XYZ file of C-alpha atoms in Angstrom:
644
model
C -73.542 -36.241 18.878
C -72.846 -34.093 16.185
C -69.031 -34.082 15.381
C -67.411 -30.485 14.671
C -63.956 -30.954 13.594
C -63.412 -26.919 14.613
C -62.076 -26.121 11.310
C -61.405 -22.045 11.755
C -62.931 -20.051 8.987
C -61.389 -18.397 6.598
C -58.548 -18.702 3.726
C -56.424 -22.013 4.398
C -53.416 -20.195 4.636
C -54.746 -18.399 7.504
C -56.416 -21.019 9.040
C -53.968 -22.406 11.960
C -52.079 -18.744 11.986
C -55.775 -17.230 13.258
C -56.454 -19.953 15.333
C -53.640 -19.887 17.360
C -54.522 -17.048 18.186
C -58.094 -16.668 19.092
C -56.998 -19.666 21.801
C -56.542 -19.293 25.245
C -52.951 -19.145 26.783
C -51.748 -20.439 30.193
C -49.507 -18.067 32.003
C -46.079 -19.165 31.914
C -46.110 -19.281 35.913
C -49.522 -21.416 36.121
C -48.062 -24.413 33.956
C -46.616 -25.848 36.900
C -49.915 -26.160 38.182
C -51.308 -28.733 35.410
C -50.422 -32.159 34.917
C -50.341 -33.924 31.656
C -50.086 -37.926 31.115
C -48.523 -38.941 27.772
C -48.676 -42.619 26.830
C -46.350 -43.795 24.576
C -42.996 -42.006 23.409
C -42.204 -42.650 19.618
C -41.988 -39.639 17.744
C -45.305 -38.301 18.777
C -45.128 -39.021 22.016
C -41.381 -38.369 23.008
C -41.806 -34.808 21.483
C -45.319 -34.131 22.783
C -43.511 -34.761 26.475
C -40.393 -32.251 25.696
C -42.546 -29.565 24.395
C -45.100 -29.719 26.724
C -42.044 -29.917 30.198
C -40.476 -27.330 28.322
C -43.128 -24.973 28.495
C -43.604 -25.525 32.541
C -46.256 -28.468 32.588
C -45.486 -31.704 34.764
C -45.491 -34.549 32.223
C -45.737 -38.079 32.956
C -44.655 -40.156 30.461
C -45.998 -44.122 29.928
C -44.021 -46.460 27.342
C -44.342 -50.461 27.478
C -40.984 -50.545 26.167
C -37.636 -50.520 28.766
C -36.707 -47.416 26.853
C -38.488 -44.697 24.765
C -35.674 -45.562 21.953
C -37.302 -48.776 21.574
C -40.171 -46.959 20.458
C -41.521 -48.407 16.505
C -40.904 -45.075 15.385
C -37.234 -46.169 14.674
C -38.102 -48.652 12.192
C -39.335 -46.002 9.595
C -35.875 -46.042 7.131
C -36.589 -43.820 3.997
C -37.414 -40.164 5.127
C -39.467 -37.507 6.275
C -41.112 -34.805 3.640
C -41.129 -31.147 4.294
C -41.582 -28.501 1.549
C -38.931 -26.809 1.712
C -38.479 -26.664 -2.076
C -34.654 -26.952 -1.402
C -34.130 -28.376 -5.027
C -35.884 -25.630 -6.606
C -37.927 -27.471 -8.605
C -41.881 -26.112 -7.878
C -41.727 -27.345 -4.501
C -44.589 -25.570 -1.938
C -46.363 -25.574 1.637
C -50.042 -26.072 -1.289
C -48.146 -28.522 -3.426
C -47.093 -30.674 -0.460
C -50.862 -30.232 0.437
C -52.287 -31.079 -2.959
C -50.087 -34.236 -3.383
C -51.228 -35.358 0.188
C -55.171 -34.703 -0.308
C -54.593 -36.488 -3.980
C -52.535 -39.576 -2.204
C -54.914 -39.937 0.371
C -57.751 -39.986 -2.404
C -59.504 -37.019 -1.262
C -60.582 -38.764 2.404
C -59.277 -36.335 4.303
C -59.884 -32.664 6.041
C -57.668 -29.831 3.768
C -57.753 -27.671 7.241
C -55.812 -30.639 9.018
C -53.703 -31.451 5.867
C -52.626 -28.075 5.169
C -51.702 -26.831 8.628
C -49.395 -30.595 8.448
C -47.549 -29.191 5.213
C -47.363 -25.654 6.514
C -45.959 -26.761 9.663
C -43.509 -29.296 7.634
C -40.787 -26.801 6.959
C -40.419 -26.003 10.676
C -39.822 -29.556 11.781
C -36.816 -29.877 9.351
C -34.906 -26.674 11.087
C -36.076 -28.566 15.280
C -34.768 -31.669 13.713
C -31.119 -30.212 12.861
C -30.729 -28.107 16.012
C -31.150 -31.292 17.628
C -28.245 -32.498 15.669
C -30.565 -35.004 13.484
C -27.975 -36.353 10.710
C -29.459 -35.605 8.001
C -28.088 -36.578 4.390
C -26.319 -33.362 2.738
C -25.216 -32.678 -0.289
C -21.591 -31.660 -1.333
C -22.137 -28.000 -0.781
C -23.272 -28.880 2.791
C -26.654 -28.192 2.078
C -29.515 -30.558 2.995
C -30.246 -33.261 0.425
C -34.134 -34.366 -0.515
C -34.798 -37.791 -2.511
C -37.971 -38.674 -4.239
C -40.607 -40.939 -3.000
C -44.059 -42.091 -4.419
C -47.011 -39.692 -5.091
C -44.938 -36.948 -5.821
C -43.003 -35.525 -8.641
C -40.825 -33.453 -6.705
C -37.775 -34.319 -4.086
C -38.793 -33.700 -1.150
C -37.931 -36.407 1.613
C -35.450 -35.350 4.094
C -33.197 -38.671 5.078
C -30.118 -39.779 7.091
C -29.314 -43.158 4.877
C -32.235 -46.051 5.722
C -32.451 -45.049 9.365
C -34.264 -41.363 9.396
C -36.798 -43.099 11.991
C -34.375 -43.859 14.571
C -31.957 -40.608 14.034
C -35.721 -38.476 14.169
C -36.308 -40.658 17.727
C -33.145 -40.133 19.000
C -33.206 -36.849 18.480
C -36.603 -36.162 20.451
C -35.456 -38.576 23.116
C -32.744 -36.268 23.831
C -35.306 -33.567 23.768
C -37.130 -35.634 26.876
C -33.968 -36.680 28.221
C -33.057 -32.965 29.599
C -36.904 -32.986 30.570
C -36.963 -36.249 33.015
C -33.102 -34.571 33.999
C -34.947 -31.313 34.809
C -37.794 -33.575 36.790
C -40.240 -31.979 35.055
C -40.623 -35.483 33.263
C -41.273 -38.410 34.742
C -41.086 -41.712 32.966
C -42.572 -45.250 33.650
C -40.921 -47.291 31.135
C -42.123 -51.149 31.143
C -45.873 -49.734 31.365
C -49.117 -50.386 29.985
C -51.872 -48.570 29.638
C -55.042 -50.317 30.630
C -57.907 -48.201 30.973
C -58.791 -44.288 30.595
C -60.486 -42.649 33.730
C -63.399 -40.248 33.358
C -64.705 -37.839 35.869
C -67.830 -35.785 34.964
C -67.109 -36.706 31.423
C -63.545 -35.502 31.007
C -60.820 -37.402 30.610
C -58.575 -37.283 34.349
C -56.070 -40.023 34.368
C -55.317 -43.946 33.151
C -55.100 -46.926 35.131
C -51.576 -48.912 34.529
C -50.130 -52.378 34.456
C -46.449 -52.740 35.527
C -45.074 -54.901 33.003
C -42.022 -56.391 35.589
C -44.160 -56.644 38.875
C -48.156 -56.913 37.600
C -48.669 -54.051 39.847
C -52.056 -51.783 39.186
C -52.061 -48.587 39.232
C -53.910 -45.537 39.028
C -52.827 -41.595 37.712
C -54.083 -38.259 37.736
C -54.051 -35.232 35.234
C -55.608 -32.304 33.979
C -55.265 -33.787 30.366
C -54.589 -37.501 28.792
C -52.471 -37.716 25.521
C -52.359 -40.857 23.643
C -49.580 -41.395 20.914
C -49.220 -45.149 20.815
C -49.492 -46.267 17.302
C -51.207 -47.819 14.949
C -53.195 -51.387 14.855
C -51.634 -53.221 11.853
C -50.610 -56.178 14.291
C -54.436 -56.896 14.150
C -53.186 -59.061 10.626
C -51.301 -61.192 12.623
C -47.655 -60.552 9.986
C -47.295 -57.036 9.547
C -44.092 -54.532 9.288
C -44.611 -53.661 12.695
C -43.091 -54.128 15.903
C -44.275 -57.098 17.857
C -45.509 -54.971 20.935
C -47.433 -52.631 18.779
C -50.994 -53.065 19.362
C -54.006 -51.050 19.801
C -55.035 -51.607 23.626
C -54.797 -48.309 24.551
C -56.857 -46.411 21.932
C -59.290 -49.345 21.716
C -59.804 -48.862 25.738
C -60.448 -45.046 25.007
C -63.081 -45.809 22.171
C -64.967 -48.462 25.182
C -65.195 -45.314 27.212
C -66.610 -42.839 24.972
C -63.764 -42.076 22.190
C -65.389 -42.465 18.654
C -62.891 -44.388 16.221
C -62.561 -43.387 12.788
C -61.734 -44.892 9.590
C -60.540 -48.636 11.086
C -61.101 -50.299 7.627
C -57.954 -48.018 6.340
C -55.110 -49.936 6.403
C -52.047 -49.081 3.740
C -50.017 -51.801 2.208
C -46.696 -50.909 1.872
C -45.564 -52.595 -1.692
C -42.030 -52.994 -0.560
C -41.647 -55.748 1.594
C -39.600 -58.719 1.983
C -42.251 -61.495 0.910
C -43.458 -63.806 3.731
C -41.024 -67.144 3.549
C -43.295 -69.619 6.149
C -45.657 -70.293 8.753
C -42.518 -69.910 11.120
C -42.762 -65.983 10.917
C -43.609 -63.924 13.640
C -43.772 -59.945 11.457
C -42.387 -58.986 8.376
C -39.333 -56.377 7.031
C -39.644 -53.580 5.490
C -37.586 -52.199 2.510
C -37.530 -48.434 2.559
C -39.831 -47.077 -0.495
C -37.030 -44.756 -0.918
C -35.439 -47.899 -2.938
C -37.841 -47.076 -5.683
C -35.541 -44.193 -6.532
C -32.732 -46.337 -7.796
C -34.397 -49.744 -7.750
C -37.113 -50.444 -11.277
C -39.965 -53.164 -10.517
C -40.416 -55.533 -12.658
C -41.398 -59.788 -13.577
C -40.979 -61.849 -16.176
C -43.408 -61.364 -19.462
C -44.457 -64.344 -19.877
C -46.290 -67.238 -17.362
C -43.878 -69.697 -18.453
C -41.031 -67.858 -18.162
C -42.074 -66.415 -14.231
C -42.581 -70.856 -13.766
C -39.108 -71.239 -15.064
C -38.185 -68.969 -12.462
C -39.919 -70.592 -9.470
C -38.828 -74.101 -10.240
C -35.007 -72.688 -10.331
C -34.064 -73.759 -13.839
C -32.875 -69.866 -14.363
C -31.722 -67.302 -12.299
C -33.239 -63.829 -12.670
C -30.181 -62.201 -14.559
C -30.523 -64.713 -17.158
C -34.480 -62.997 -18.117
C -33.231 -60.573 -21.594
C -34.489 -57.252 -21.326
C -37.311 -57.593 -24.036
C -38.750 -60.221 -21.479
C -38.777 -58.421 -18.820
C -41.978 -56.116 -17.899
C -41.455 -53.370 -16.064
C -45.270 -52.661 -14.950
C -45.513 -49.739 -12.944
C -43.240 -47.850 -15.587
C -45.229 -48.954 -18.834
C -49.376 -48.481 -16.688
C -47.902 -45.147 -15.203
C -45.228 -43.666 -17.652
C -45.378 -39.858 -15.163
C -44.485 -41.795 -11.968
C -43.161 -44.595 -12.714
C -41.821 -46.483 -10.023
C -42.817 -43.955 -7.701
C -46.547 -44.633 -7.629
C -48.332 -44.163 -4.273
C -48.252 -47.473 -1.868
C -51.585 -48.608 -2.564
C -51.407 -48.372 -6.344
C -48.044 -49.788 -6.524
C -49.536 -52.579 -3.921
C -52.105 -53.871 -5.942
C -49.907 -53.663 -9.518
C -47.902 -55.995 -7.785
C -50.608 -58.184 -6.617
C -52.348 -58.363 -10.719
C -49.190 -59.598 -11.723
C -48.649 -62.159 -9.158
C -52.164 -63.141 -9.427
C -51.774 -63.274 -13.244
C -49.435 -66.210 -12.538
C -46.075 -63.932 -13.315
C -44.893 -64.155 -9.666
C -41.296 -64.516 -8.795
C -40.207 -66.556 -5.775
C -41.552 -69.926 -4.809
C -44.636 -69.175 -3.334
C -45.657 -67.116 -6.832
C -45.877 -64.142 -4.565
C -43.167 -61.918 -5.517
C -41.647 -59.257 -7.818
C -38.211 -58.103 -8.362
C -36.893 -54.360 -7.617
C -34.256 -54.401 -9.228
C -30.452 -51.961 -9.101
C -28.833 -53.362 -11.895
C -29.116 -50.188 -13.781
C -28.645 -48.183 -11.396
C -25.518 -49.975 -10.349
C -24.458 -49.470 -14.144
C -25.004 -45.620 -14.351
C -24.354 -44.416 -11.084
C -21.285 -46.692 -9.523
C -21.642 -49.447 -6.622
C -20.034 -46.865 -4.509
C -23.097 -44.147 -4.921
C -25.854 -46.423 -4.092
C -24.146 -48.227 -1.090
C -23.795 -44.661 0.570
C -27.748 -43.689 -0.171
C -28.820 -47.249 1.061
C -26.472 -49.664 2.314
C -28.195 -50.024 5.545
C -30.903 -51.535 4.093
C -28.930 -53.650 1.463
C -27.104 -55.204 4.501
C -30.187 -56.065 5.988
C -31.793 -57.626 2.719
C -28.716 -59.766 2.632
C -28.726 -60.663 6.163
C -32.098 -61.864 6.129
C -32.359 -63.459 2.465
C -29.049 -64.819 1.809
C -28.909 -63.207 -1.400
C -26.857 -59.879 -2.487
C -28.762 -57.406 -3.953
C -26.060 -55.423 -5.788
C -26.071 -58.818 -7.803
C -29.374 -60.054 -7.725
C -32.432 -58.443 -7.720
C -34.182 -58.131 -4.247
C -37.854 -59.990 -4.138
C -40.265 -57.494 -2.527
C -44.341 -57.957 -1.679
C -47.086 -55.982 -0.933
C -47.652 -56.481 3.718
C -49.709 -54.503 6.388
C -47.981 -51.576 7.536
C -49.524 -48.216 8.512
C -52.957 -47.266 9.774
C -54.948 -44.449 8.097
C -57.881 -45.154 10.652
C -57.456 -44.638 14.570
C -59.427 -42.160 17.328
C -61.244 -39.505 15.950
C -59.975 -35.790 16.388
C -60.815 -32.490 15.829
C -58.831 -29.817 14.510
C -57.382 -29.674 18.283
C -56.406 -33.082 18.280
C -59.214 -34.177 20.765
C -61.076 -36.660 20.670
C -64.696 -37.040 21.712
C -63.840 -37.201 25.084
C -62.649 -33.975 26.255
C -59.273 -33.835 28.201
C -58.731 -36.783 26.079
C -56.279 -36.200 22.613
C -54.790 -38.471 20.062
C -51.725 -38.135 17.890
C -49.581 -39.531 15.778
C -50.631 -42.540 14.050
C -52.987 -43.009 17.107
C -55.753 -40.692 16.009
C -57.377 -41.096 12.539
C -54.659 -38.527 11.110
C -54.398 -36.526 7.725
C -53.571 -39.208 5.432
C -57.314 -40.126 4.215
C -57.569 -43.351 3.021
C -53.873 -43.872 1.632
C -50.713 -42.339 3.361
C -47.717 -40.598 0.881
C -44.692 -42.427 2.155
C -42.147 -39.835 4.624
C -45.691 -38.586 5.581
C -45.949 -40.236 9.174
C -42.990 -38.867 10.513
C -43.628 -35.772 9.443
C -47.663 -36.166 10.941
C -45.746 -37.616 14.563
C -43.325 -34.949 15.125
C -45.988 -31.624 13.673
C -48.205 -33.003 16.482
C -46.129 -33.238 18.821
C -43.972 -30.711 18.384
C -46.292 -27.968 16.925
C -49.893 -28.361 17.371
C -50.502 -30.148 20.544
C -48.464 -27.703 22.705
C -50.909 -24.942 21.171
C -54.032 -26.731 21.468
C -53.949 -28.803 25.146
C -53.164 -25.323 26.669
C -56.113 -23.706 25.283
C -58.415 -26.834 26.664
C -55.858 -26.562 30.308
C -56.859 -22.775 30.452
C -60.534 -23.402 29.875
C -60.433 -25.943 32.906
C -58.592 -24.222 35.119
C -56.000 -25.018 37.615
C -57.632 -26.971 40.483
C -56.202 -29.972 41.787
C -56.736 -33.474 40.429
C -55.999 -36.648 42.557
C -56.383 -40.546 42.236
C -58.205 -40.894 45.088
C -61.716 -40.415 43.621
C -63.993 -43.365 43.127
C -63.976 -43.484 39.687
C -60.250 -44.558 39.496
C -61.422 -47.510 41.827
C -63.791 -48.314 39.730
C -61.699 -48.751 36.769
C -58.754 -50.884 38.647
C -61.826 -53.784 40.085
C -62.637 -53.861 36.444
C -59.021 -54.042 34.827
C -58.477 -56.607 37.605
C -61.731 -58.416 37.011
C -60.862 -58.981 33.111
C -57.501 -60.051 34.182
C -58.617 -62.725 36.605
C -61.001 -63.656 33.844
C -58.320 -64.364 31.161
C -56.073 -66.380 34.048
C -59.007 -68.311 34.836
C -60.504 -69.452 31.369
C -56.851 -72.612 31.514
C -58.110 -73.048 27.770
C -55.957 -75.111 25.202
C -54.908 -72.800 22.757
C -52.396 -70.428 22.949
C -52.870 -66.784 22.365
C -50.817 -66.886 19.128
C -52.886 -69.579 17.953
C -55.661 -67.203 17.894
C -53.774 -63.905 16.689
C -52.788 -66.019 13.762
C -56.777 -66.810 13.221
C -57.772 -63.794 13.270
C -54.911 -62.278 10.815
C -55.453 -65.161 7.738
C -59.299 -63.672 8.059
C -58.242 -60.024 8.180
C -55.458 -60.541 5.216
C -57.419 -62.153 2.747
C -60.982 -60.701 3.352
C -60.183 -57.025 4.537
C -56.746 -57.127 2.794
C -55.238 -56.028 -0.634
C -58.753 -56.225 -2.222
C -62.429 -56.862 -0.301
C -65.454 -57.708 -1.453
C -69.110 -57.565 -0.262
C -69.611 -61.699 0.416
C -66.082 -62.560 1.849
C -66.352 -59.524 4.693
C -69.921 -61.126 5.387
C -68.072 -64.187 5.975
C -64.755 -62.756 7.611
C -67.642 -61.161 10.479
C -69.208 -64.267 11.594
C -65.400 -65.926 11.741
C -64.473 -63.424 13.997
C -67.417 -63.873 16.099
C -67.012 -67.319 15.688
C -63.212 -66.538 17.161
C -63.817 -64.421 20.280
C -66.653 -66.862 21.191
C -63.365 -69.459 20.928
C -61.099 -67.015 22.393
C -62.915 -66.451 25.854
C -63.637 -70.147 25.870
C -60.191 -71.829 25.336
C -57.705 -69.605 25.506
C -54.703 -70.968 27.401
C -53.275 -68.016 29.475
C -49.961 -69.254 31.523
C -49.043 -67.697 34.905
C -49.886 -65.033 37.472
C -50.717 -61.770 37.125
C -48.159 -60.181 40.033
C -45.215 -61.193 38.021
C -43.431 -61.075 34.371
C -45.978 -62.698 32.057
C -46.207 -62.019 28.446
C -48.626 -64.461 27.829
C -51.294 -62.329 29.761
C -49.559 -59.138 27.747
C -50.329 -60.597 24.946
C -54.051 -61.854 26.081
C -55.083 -58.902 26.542
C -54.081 -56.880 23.365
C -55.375 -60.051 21.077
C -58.918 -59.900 23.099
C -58.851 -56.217 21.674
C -57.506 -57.230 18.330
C -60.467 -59.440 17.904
C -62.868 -56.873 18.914
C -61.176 -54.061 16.335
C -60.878 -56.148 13.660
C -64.901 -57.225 13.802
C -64.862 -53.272 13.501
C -62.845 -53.144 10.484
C -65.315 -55.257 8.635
C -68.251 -53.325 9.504
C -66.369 -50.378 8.356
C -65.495 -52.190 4.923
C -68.733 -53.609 4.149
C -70.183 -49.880 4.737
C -68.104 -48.360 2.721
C -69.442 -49.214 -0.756
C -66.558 -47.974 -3.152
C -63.005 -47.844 -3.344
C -60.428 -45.332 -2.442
C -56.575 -45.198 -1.716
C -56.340 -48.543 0.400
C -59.592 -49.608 0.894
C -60.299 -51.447 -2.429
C -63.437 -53.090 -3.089
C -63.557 -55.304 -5.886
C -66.779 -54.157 -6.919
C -66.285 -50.674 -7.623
C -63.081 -50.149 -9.809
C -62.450 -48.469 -13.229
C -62.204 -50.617 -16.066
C -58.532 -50.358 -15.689
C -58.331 -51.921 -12.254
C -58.132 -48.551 -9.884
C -59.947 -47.165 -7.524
C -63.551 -45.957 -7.992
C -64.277 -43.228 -5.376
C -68.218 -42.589 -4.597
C -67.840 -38.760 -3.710
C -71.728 -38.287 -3.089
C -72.136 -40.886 -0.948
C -69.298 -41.354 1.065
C -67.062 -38.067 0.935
C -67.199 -38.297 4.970
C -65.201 -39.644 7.775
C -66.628 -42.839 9.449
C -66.404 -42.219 13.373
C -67.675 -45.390 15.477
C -69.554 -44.791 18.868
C -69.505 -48.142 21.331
C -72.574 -49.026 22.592
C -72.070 -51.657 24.747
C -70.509 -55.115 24.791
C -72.287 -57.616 22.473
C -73.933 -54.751 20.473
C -73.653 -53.645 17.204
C -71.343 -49.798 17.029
C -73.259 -47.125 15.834
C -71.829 -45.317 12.622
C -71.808 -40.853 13.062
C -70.543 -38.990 9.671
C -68.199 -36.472 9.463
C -68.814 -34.544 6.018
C -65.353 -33.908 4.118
C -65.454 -30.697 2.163
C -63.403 -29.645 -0.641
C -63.074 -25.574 -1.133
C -59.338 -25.827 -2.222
C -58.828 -28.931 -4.585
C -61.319 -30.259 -7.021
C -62.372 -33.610 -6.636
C -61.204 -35.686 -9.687
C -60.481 -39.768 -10.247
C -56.862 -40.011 -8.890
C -54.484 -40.514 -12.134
C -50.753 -41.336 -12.100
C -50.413 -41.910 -15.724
């Protein structure tokens, strides 16, 4: 298959405004003749479903959750960009493209990338009519804060919480859908299995989460907006639910996945304290505003530290080294994730680490404190500062908070064209879901901003074109295909209850995400993601052998839940090291040790691997087949990413 990404022609600023026109439209009276299944409803999803009812269609929406608002699109704190340029200071729809192409280290399409930033500005004026509470300023105007990658303020916010205002105000969006029944939702439902007729895409078979109950539905098109895969690393910033079942079962029937060896590493993180942890915390990056990272000069002054015979206010200033600021004097503290990520992990590695483990760094308000008042920085971030305390012990308006680098977004996921399909027609992926416009690093504020422009924005656009090319006609559950695929969701169900192994599921999940973490982690190299693939093998082969798998299927069971989206995990994450070990150079988050600058970044190899890796499935036991999806650059020159 040859993959066309349906870039339009012409000049990028014309691009998406052509385009939406040259597609076809469904008459306003015909919508009510096409069903559409969403499956999940975070930001994607939830607004995806209210556009799409709005405009006539009959929506049915799938979340495993007992509410959309539980949705992991609440847990994003620090903002959501837009270029707006509302500070006035050289702010643009190209700028917010250039930064994103440059923070993504050139890995991604400028057609997708630019329509995102055009489209940004919109989302900001949805948002507020919803009643979004966004931060203002004095005047009453809007107010933007800074975050890494960029030196311009452009993050839209409301405090540490922008996720969950964002969510709640496209839940109330689908709210006066499922009120005006042209919504209807099946919370406390999983997604087991796409459904293919004639090679399109025509409905999904479904677990009930309460009763075990299978089931099968119809439509004329299947959108999937459920997330990313970070759980696959066992500890992550991620919900515990959030998994990749539902894209994974779309790649086993035909959906090519992109990118899996992309994972960012968010450097702000409250550092792992034991074996005892289930998923990490996030601390917004918007704290790198106010907050300055730094350790202790010296070795012996960082082991001081960890063996408590001083306290972190007792360090002087001249003994303090405040890294990012000194390596990248123009950004500073605001570096992108993945640069700031691995700073963090030289030092610790360099034996200057802060907390007991030697895995730690301070960020640090002190200063801030001092020039702008306790008062000022509880109001931009006390949310968060309450939750540091909560979960530390420790104040940080008096002590520095301890952050690390953990798992946390994922640039990789179903491969899409320009219309957000994926190979599979009928069949479309946003969000996080699909293998987005971030390239191989996302700008932080970015995924919010990616969620709600496909769902609001593009996908409302491009399904009806697809819907008018189809036609109209009936679709129903009763044809054999649906059978089909509930005897062989019930089949690997009876298979998991069956194995009465010894080992829990966790004890594999936990397995599998010590491999991940410290072969396709922070840093890679060529011999340890040799090793990492014959663990996993190694694993599964374990996993389908021993795994202990309590209760019934007709009932409540989150064992079997959980079963099912580790069996997947396992089967990704072999993915992710083929995808690693094939990529032979570094860029954004994918950092192998062998190719780096003599200064420790990233060394891109633009003739060789300026493409997008899409995986085929070929088959259980064999090896995926690798198609390439040639990335060019008309708009931006490709240079070696500098934030110095």
């Amino acid at each position: 298959m040859i993959l066309d990404s349906k870039i339009p022609a012409g000049p990028l600023a014309e691009k998406w405004t052509k385009h939406k026109f040259n597609m076809k439209l469904v008459n306003p009276a015909n919508k009510r003749k096409y069903d559409v299944i969403v499956v999940g409803t975070g930001l994607a999803g939830a607004s995806a479903a209210a556009s799409l009812a709005e405009l006539g269609y009959n929506v049915k929406a799938f979340c495993f959750q007992d509410s959309p608002r539980r949705a992991h699109s609440i847990a994003a704190q620090g903002g959501i960009n837009a270029a707006k340029n509302y500070q006035n200071d050289g702010d643009s729809v190209f700028r917010l493209f250039y930064d994103t192409i440059k923070g993504g280290d050139y890995r991604a399409r400028e057609g997708n990338v630019y329509r995102l930033a055009e489209v940004s500005v919109n989302i900001i004026d949805q948002c507020v009519a919803q009643g979004v509470p966004f931060a203002r300023e004095y005047g009453g105007l809007l107010a933007n804060r800074s975050f890494g990658g960029a030196q311009v303020s452009r993050t839209f916010y409301a405090r540490g919480q922008t996720g969950q205002q964002l969510l709640l105000g496209a839940y109330s969006a689908l709210s006066r859908q499922v009120a005006n029944g042209k919504v209807k939702l099946y919370p406390r439902t999983e997604m087991m299995d796409v459904v293919k007729i004639d090679g399109h895409a025509r409905g999904i078979i479904t677990r009930n989460l309460i009763t075990g109950a299978i089931e099968k539905h119809a439509a004329h098109a299947v959108l999937l907006c459920t997330g990313g895969y970070g759980n696959v690393f066992f500890l992550s910033t991620n919900a515990m639910g959030s998994n990749v079942t539902a894209a994974w079962r779309a790649h086993k029937r035909g959906a090519y996945f992109a990118n899996p060896c992309y994972t960012q590493i968010h450097p702000t993180c409250i550092p792992v304290s034991g074996d005892h942890q289930s998923k990490l915390t996030l601390m917004s990056e918007s704290l790198r505003n106010d907050g300055r990272v730094w350790v202790p000069s010296t070795v012996e002054m960082a082991e001081k530290l960890r063996k408590g015979q001083i306290k972190a206010n007792d360090i002087p200033e001249n003994e303090r080294d405040y890294y990012l600021e000194r390596k990248y004097p123009s950004f500073g503290n605001l570096v992108p994730r993945d640069v700031a990520s691995r700073n963090a992990k030289y030092v610790c590695d360099e034996g200057r680490g802060v907390n007991e483990t030697g895995e730690a760094v301070f960020l640090d308000f002190r200063d801030a404190i001092k020039r702008d008042g306790e008062d000022t920085i509880r109001a931009r971030y006390g949310n968060l500062f309450d939750m540091y305390q909560q979960i530390t012990g420790e104040n940080p308006y008096q002590v520095p908070m301890m952050i690390y680098p953990a798992v946390h977004y994922t640039m990789g996921g179903l491969w899409v064209d320009y219309n957000l399909s994926t190979t599979i027609p009928g069949l479309y992926a946003l969000g996080e879901a699909n293998f987005s416009d971030h390239g191989a690093n996302r700008l932080g504020a970015s995924a919010l901003m990616q969620g709600l422009a496909d769902g609001y924005f593009v996908i409302p656009y491009t399904v009806g074109d697809y819907l008018a090319q189809i036609g109209p006609s009936p679709v129903n559950a009763d044809h054999p295909e649906f059978d089909k695929s509930i005897q062989e969701v019930k089949d690997r169900i009876q298979k998991l209850l069956s194995i009465k192994g010894s080992k829990t599921v966790d004890y594999f999940h936990k397995k599998l995400g010590k491999i991940m973490w410290n072969e396709c982690g922070m840093a890679r190299t060529a011999e340890g993601l040799k090793q990492a693939k014959a663990d996993i093998k190694a694993l599964r082969e374990e996993f389908w052998k021993d795994v202990k798998v309590l209760g019934e299927n007709e009932e409540l069971n989150q064992s079997l839940e959980k079963a099912h989206r580790v069996a997947d995990f396992l089967e990704l994450g072999e993915l992710m090291i083929d995808d690693a070990f094939n990529r032979e150079e570094s860029c954004g988050g994918h950092f192998r040790e062998e190719y780096q600058t003599p200064e420790g970044e990233a060394l891109r190899d633009d003739e060789n691997f300026a493409y997008v890796a899409a995986w085929k499935y070929l088959g259980e036991g064999q090896e995926e087949e690798l198609h390439k999806e040639p990335l060019e650059f008309e708009n931006v020159k490709l240079t070696q990413r500098s934030y110095k």
